[in-house]
Tab-separated table of C-alpha atoms in Angstrom:
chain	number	residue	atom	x	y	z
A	8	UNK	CA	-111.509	-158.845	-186.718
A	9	UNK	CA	-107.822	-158.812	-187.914
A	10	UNK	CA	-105.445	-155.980	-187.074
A	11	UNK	CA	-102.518	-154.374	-187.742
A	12	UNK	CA	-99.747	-154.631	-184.967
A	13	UNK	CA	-95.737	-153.625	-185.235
A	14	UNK	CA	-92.956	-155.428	-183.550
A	15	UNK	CA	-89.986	-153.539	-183.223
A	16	UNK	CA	-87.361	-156.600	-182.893
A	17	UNK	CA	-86.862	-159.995	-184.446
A	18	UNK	CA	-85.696	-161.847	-181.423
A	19	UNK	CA	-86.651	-164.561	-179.503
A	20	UNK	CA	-89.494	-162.333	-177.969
A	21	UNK	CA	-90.692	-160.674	-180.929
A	22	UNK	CA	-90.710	-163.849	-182.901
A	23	UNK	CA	-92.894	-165.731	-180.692
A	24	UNK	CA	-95.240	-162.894	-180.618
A	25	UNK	CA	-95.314	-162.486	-184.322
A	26	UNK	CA	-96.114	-166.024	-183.824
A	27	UNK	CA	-99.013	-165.842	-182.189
A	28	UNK	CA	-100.898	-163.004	-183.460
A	29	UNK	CA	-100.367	-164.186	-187.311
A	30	UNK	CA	-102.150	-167.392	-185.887
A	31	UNK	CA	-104.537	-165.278	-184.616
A	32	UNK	CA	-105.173	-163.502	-188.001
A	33	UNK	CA	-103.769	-160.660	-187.597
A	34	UNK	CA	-101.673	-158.532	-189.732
A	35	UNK	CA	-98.143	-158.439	-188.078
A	36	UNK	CA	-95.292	-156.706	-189.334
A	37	UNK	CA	-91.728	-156.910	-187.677
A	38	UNK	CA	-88.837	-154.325	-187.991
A	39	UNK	CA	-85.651	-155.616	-187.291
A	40	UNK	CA	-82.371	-153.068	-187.515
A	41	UNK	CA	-79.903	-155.995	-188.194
A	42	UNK	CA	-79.145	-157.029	-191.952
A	43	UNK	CA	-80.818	-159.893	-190.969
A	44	UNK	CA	-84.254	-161.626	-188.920
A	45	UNK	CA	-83.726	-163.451	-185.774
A	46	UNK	CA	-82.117	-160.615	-183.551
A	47	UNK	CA	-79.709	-162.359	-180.680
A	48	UNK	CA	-81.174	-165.495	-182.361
A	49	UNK	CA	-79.256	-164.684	-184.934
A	50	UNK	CA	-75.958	-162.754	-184.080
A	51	UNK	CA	-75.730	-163.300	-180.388
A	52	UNK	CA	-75.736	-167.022	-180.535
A	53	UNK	CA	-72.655	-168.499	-182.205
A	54	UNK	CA	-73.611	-171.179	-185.199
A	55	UNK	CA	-72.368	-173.771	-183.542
A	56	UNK	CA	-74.926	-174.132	-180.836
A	57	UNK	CA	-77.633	-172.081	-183.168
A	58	UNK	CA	-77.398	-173.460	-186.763
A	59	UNK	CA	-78.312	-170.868	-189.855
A	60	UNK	CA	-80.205	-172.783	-191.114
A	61	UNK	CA	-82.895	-173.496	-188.586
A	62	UNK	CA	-83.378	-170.163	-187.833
A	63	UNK	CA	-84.117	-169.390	-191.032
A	64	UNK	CA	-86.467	-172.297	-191.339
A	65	UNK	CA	-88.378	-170.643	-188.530
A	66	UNK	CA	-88.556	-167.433	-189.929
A	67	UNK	CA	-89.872	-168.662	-193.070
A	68	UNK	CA	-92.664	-170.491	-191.660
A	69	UNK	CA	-93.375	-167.169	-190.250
A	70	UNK	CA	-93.004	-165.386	-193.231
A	71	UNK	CA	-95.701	-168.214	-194.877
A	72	UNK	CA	-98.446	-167.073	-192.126
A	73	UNK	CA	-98.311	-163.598	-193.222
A	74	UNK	CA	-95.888	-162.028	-190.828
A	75	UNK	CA	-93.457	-159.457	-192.447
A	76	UNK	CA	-89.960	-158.667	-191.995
A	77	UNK	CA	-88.725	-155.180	-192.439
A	78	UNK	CA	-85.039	-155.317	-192.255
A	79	UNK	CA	-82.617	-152.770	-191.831
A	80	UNK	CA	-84.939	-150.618	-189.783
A	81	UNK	CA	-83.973	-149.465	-186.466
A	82	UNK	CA	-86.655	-147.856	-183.957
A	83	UNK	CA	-85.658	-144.558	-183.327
A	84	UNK	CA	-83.881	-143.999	-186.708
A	85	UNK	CA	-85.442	-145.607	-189.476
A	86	UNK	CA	-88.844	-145.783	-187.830
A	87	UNK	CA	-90.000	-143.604	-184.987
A	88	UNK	CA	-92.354	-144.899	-181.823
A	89	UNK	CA	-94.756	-141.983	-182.862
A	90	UNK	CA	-95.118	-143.484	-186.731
A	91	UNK	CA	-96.042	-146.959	-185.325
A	92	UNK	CA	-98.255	-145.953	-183.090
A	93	UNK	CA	-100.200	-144.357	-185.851
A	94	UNK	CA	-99.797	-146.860	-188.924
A	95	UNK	CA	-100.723	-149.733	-186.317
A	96	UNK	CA	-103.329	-150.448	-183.879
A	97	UNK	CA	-101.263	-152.493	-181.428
A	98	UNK	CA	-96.759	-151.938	-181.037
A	99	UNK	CA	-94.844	-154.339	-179.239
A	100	UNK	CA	-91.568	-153.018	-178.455
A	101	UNK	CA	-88.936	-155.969	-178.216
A	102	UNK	CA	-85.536	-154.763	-179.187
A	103	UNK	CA	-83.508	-156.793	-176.697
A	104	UNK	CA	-80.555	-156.364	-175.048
A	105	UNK	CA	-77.973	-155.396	-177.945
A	106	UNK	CA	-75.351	-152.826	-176.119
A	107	UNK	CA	-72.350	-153.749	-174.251
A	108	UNK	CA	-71.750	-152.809	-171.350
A	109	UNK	CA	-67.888	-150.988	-171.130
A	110	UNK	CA	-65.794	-151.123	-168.171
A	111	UNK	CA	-64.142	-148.182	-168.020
A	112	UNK	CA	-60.769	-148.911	-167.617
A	113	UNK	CA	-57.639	-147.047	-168.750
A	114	UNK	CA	-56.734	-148.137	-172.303
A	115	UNK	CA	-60.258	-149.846	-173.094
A	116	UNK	CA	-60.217	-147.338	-175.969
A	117	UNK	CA	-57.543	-148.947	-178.017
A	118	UNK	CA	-57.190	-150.462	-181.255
A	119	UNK	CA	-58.294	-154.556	-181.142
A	120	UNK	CA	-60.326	-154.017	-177.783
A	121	UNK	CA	-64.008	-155.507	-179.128
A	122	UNK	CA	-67.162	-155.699	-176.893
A	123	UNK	CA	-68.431	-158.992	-176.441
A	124	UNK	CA	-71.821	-158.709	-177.951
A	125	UNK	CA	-69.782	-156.626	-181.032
A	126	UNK	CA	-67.364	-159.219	-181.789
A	127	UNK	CA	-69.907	-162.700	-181.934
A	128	UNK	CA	-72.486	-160.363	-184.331
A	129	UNK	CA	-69.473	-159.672	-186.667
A	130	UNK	CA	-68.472	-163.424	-186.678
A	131	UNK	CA	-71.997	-164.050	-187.285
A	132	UNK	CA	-72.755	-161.787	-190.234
A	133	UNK	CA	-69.505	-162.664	-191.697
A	134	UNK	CA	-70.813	-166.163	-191.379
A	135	UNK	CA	-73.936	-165.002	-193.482
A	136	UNK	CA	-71.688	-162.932	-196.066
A	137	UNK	CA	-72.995	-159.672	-194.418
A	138	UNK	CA	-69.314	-158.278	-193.023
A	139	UNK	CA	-65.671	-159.236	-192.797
A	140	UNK	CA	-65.176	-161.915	-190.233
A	141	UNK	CA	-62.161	-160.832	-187.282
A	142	UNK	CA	-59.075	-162.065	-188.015
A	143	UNK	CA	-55.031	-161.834	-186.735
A	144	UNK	CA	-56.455	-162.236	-183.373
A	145	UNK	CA	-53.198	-163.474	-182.005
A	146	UNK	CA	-53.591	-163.870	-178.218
A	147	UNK	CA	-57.185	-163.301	-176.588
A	148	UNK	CA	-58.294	-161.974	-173.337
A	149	UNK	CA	-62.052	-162.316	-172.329
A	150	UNK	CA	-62.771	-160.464	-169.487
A	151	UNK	CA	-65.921	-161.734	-167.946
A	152	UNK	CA	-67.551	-164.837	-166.559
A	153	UNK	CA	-70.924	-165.250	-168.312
A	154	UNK	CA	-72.499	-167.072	-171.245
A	155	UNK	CA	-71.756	-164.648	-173.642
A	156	UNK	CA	-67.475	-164.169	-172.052
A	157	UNK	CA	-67.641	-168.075	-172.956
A	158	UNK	CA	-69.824	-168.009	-176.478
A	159	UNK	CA	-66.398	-165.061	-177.158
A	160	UNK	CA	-63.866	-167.297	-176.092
A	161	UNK	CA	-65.034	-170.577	-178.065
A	162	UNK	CA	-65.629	-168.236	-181.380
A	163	UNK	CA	-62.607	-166.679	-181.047
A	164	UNK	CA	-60.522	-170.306	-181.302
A	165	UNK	CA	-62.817	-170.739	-184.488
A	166	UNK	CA	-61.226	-167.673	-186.030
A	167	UNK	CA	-57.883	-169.194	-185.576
A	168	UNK	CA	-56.648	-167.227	-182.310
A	169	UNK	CA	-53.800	-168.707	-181.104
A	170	UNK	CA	-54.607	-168.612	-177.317
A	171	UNK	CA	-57.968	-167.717	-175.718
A	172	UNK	CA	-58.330	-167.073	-171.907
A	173	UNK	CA	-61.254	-166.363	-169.931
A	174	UNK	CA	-60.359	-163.928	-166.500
A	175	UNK	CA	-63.005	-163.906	-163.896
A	176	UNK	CA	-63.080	-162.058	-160.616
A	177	UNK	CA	-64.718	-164.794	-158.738
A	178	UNK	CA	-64.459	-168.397	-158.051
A	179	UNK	CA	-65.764	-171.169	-160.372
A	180	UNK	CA	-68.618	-171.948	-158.245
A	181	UNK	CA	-69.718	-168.319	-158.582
A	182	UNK	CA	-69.534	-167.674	-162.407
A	183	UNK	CA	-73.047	-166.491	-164.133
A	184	UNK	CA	-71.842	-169.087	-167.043
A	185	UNK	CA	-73.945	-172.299	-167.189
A	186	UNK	CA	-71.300	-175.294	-166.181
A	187	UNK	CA	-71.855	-177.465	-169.025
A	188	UNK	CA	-70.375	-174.018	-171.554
A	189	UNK	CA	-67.505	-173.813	-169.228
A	190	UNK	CA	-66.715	-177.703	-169.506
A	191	UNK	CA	-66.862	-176.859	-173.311
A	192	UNK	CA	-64.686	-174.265	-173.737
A	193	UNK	CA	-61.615	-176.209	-171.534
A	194	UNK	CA	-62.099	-179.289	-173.513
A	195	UNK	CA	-61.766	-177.142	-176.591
A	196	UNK	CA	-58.295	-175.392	-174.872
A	197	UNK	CA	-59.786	-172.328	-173.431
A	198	UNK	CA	-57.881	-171.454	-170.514
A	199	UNK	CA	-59.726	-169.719	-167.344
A	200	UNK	CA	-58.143	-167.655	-165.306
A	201	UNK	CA	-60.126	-167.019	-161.489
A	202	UNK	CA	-59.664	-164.310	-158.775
A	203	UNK	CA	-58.057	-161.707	-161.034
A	204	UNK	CA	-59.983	-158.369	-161.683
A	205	UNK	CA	-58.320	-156.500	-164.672
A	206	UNK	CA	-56.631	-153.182	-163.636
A	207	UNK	CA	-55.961	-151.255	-166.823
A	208	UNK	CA	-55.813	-151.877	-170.793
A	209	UNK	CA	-51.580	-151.952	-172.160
A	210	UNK	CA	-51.390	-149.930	-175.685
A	211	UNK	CA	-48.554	-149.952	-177.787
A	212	UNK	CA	-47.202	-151.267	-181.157
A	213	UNK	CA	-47.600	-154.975	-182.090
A	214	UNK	CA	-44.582	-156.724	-183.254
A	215	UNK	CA	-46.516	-158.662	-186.391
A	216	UNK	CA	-42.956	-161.363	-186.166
A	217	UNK	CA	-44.844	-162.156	-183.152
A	218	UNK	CA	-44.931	-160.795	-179.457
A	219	UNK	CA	-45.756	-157.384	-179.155
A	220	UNK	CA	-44.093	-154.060	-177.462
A	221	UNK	CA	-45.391	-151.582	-175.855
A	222	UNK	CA	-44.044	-149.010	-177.615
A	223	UNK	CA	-45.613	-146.036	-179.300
A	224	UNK	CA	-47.528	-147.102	-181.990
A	225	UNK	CA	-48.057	-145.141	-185.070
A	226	UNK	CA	-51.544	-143.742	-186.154
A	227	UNK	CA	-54.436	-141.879	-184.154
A	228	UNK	CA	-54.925	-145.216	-181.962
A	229	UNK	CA	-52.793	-147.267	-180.631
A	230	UNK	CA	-53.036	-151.148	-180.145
A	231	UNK	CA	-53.675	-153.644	-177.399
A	232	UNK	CA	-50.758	-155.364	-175.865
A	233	UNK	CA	-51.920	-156.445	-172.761
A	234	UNK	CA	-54.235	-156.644	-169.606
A	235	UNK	CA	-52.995	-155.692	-165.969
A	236	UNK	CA	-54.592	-157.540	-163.510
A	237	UNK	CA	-54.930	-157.911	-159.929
A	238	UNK	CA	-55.273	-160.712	-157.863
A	239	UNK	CA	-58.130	-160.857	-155.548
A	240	UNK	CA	-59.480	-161.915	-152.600
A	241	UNK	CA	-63.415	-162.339	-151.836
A	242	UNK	CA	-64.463	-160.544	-148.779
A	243	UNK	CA	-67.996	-159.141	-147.397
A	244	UNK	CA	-71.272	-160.211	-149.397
A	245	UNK	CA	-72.266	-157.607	-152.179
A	246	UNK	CA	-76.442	-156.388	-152.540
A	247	UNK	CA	-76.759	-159.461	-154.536
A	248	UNK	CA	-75.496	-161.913	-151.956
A	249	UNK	CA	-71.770	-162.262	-153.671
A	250	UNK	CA	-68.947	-161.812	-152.168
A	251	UNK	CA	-67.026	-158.734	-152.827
A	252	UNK	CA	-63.299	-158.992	-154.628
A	253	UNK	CA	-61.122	-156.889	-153.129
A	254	UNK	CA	-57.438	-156.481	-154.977
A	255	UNK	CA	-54.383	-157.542	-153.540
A	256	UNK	CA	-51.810	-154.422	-153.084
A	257	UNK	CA	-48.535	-155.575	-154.781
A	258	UNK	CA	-50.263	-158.840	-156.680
A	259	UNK	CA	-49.897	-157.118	-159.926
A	260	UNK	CA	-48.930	-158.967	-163.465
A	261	UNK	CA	-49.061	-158.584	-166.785
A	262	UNK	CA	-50.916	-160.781	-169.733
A	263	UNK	CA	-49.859	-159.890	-173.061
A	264	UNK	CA	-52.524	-160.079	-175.254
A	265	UNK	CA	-53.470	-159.267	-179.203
A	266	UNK	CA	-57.531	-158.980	-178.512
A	267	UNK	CA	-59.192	-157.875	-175.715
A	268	UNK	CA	-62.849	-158.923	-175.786
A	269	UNK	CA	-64.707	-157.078	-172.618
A	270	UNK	CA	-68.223	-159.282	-171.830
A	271	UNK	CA	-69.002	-158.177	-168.378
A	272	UNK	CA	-72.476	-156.562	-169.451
A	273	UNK	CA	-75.509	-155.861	-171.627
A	274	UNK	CA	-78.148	-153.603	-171.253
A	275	UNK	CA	-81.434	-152.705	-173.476
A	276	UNK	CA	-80.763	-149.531	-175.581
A	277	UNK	CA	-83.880	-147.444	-175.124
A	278	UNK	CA	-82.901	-144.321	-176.775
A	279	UNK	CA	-85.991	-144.245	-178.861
A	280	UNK	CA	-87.958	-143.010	-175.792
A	281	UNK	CA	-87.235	-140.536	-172.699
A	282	UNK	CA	-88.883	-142.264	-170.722
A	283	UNK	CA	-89.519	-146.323	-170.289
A	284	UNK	CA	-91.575	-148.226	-168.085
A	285	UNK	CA	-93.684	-151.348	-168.244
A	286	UNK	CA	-96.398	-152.851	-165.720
A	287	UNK	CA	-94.767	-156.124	-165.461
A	288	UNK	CA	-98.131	-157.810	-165.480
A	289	UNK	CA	-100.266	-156.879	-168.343
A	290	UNK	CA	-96.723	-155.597	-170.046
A	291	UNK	CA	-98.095	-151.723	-170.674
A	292	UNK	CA	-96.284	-148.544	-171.486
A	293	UNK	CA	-97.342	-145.074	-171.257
A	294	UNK	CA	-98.471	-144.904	-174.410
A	295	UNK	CA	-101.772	-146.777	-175.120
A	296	UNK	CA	-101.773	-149.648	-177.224
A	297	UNK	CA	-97.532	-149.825	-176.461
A	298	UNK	CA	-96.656	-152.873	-174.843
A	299	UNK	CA	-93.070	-154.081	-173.921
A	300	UNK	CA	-91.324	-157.686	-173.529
A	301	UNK	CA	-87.937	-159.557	-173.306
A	302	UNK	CA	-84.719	-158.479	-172.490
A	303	UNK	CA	-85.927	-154.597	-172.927
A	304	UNK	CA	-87.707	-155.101	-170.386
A	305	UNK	CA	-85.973	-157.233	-167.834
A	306	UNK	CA	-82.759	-157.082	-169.132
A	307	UNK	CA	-80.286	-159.982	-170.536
A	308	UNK	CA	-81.818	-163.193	-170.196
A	309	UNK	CA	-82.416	-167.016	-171.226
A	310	UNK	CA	-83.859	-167.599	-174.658
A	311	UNK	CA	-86.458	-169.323	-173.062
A	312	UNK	CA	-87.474	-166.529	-170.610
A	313	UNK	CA	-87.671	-164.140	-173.589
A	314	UNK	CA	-89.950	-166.337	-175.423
A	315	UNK	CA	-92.224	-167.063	-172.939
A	316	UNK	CA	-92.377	-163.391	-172.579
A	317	UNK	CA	-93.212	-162.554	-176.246
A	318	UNK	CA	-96.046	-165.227	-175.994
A	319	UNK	CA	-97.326	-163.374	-172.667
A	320	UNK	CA	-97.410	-159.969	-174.774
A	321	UNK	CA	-99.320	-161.711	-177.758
A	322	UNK	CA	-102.035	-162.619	-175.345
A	323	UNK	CA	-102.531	-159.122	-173.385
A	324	UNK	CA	-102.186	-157.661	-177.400
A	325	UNK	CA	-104.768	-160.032	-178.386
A	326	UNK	CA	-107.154	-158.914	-175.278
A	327	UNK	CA	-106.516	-155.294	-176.240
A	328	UNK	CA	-107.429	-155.332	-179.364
A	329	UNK	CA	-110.483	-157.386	-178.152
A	330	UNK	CA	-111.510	-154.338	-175.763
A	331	UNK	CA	-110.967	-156.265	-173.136
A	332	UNK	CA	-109.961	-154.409	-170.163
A	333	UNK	CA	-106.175	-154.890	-168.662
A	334	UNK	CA	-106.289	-155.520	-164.882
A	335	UNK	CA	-102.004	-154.690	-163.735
A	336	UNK	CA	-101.725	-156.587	-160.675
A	337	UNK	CA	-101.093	-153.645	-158.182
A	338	UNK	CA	-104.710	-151.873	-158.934
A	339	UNK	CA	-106.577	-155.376	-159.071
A	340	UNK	CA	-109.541	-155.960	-156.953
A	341	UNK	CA	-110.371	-158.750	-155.438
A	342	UNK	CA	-112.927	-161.347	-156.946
A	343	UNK	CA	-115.879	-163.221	-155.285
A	344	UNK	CA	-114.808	-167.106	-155.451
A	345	UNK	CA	-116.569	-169.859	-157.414
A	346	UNK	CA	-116.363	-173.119	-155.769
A	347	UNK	CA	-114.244	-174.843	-156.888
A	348	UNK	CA	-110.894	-173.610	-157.019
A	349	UNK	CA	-107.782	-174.602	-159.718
A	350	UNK	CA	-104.967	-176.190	-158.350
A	351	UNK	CA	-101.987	-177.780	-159.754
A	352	UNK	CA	-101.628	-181.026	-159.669
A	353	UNK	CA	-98.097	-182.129	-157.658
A	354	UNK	CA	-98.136	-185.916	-158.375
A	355	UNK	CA	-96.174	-186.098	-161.396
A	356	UNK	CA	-93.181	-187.952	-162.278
A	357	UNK	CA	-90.122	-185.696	-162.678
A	358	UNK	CA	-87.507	-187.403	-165.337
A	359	UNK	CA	-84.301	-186.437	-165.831
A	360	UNK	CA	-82.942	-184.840	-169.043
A	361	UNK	CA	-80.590	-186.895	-171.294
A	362	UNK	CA	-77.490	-185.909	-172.396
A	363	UNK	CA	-77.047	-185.086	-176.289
A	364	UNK	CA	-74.362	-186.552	-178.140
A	365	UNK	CA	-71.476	-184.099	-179.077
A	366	UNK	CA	-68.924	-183.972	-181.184
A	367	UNK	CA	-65.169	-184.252	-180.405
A	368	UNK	CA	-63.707	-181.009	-178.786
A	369	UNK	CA	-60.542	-181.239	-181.693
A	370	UNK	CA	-63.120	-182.013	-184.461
A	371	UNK	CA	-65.792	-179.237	-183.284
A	372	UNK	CA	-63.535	-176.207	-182.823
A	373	UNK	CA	-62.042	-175.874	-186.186
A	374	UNK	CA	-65.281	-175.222	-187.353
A	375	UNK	CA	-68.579	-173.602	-186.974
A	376	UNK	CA	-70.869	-176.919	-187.003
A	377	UNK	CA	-73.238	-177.707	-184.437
A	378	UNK	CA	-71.907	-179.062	-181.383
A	379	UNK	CA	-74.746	-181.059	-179.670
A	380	UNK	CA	-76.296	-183.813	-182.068
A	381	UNK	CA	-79.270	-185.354	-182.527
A	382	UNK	CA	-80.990	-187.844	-180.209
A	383	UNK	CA	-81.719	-191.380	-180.995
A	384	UNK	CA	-84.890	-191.107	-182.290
A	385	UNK	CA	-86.535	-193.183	-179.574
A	386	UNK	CA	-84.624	-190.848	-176.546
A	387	UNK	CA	-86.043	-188.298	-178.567
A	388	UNK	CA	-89.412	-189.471	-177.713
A	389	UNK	CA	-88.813	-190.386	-174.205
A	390	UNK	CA	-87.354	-186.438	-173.949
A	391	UNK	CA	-90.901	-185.162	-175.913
A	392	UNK	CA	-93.172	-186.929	-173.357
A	393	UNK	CA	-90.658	-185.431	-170.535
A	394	UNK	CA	-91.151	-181.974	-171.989
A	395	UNK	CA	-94.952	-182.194	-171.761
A	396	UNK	CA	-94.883	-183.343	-168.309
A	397	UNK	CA	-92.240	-181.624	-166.801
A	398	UNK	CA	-94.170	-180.452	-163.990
A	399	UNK	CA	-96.335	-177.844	-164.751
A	400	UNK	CA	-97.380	-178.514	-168.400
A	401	UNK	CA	-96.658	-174.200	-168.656
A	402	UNK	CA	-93.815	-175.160	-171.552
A	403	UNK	CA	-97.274	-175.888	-173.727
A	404	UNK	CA	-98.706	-172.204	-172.641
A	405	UNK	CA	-101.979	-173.271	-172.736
A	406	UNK	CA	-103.495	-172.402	-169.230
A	407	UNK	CA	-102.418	-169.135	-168.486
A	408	UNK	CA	-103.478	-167.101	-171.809
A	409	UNK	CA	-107.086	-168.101	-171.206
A	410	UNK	CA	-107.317	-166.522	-167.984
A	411	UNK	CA	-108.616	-163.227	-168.017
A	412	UNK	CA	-107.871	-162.073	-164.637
A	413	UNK	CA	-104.334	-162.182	-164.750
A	414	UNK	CA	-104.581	-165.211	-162.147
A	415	UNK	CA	-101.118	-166.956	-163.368
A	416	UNK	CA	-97.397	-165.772	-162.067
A	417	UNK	CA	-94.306	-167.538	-162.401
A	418	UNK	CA	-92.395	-168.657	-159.552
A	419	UNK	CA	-88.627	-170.315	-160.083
A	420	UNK	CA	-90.186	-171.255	-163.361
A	421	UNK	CA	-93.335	-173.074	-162.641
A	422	UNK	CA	-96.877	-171.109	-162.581
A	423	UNK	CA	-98.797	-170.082	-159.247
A	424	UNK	CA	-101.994	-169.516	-159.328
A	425	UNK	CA	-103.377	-165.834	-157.225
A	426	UNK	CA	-105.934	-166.581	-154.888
A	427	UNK	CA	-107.030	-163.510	-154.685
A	428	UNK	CA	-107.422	-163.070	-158.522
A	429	UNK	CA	-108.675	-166.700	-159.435
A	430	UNK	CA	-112.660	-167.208	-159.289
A	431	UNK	CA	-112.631	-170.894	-159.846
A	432	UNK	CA	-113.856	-170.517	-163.585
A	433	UNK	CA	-111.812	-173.840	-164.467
A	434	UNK	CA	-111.418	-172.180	-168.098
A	435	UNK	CA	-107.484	-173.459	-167.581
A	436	UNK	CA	-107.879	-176.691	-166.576
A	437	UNK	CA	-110.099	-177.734	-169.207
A	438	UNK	CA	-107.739	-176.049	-172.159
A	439	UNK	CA	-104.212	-178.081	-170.154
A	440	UNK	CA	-104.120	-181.377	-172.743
A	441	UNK	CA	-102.070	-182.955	-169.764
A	442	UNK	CA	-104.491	-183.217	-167.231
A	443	UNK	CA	-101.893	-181.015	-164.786
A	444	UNK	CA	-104.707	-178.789	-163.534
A	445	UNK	CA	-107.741	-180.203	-161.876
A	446	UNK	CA	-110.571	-178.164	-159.836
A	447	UNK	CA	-110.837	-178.859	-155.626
A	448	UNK	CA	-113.117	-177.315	-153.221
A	449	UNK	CA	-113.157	-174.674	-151.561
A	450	UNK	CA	-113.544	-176.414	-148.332
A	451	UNK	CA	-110.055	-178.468	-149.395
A	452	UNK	CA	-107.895	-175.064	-149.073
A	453	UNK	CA	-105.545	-173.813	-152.157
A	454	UNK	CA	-102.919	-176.202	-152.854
A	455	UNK	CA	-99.785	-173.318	-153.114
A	456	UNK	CA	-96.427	-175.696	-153.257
């Protein structure tokens, strides 16, 4: 029978659930605390790689299966936890990843200092007519090496800065940002600056002939004029296997600069609870009939990730409201075996992915249009069929969502199936339209790589 469920959060996550539980005929309603649907979608993803426009198409196909958008409506402030939980019989909690992270250095306070994730949503609502779009940005400074430090920098020369750098602690082999964004922004004049770790924040008065001083400047706060930096040198390996950069004594200079833009960081902003935590396998809180996916969960991710996520939530939503019971891996017990087993199938051909055309870095960053074009119709095909056969056949999600033991985990992006948790149904291979799955005996052993 239809129910009622909540969504607190209109991104990638929350969409793709809303997704799937309309389809299932349920009544799904989605509060979003931005002026507008599509969360990071939205105003995390600069137009140029995310057009307006087909976002919107999405979330009006949505909007035509029933879901509903409740704008303007932050959890927490607007709405409360406590209210869904008793206006609905299912909440999905997926409010991303929306808070920057500070550094804490000396000066960070000042006047034209933005945070990364603060500065592309105001370019992006001013893009929709929903604020005043950043401008007299002079010189920039992005300090940080990820997608987001690079989204900054290649906005930034859109709103007519006259220089844009990008300073990074590490090497370029080591920065989180994918390659191919990096490329972008040089052949669109970003400049990248490597091994420098910024000391402190310069305030003062800004010269508006041009230049600035670092003066006293009048008013409670006082401008930007620069970024001290260090140069560095990597020495031992860090917890996550990264060298650490240790400063130079005496390697100290100066970069004047009009805008700071700090995009080291983002973190979920779970102030609506006191407590937070989520079995990462059926996606439970606390509270019953609470579940939690996407970057709230594990923090900033791919797009991807995050909807893959809200899909997994939809499923363990849709077997709650079923009754059906919701077996966390940790407290699982093991199952007598059918014969046969599922295995994956390894004998596909792997293709490589083509490259989209693009336009002309001079052309493209004057402008917000979208930078990759469309394929050739018939590489378009070829890159369909690749899709559906890329080595799993998980990108459809049709195997793991009919297992009711939980069976499925992801490993480096490809599914592996838990022996101990599998008993050889072969309910998944007969829903995968790709023929990836197939059922061997027992007597064969379980095919793991």
């Amino acid at each position: 029978a239809p129910r009622r469920v909540a969504i607190a959060g209109s991104g990638p996550a929350g969409v793709a659930a809303a997704h799937d539980l309309a389809e299932l005929g349920h009544e799904v309603t989605v509060f979003e605390a931005l002026p507008v649907a599509g969360g990071m979608l939205a105003v995390g993803i600069p137009d140029f790689r995310l057009p307006p426009e087909v976002l919107e198409a999405e979330i009006q196909r949505l909007q035509a299966k029933g879901v509903r958008f409740v704008l303007n409506t932050r959890l927490g402030r607007e709405v409360t936890l406590e209210q869904l939980r008793g206006d609905y019989d299912a909440v999905l909690i997926a409010t991303g990843a929306h808070r920057s992270r500070p550094l804490g250095l000396p000066g960070e306070e000042a006047a034209g200092v933005w945070m990364g994730l603060d500065f592309l949503r105001a370019v992006n609502l001013s893009q929709r007519g929903l604020a005043e779009r950043p401008k007299n940005l002079g010189r920039v400074v992005v300090l940080g090496g990820g997608n987001t430090a690079f989204d900054a920098a290649r906005v930034a020369l859109r709103c007519e800065a006259e220089e844009v750098y990008v300073a990074y602690r590490r090497t370029r082999e080591e920065v989180p940002a994918h390659p191919a964004e990096i490329a972008a922004a040089e052949e669109e004049g970003v400049r990248v600056l490597y091994l420098v770790q910024p000391v402190r924040l310069l305030k003062g008065a800004r010269d508006e002939e041009r230049g600035t001083s670092c003066l006293p400047a009048s008013g409670a706060r006082e401008r930007v004029v620069g970024v001290e930096f260090a140069h560095v040198l990597l020495g031992s390996p860090e917890a996550d296997g990264r060298r650490r950069p240790e400063p130079l004594p005496g390697s100290e200079f100066v970069l004047p600069a009009d805008t700071v833009i700090v995009a080291v960081n983002q973190e979920p902003d779970t102030s609506f609870a006191l407590s937070f935590t989520v079995d990462p396998t059926t996606l439970t809180t606390p509270w019953p009939g609470v579940f939690a996916a996407g970057d709230v969960v594990e923090g900033a991710g791919s797009v991807a990730k995050a909807i893959a996520a809200g899909r997994r939530a939809a499923a363990h939503i849709q077997r709650f409201l079923a009754g059906v019971e919701l077996l966390p891996r940790a407290t699982a017990e093991p199952r007598a075996k059918a014969d046969p087993w599922v295995a994956l199938r390894r004998d596909f051909e792997r293709r490589g992915r083509p490259a989209l055309p693009q336009l002309a870095p001079r052309q493209r960053c004057t402008n917000f249009e979208e930078v990759e074009r469309p394929l050739a119709p018939a590489a378009a095909q070829a890159e369909a069929q690749r899709c559906l056969a890329c080595g799993c056949g998980y990108g459809c999600d049709h195997c793991w969502p009919t297992c009711m033991y939980n069976a499925y985990d992801l490993v480096w992006g490809e599914p592996v199936i838990d022996r101990e948790r599998c008993d050889g149904c072969g309910f998944c291979a007969q829903m995968c339209p790709h023929g990836l799955l197939e059922m061997t005996p027992v007597e064969e052993g379980f095919p793991r790589d």
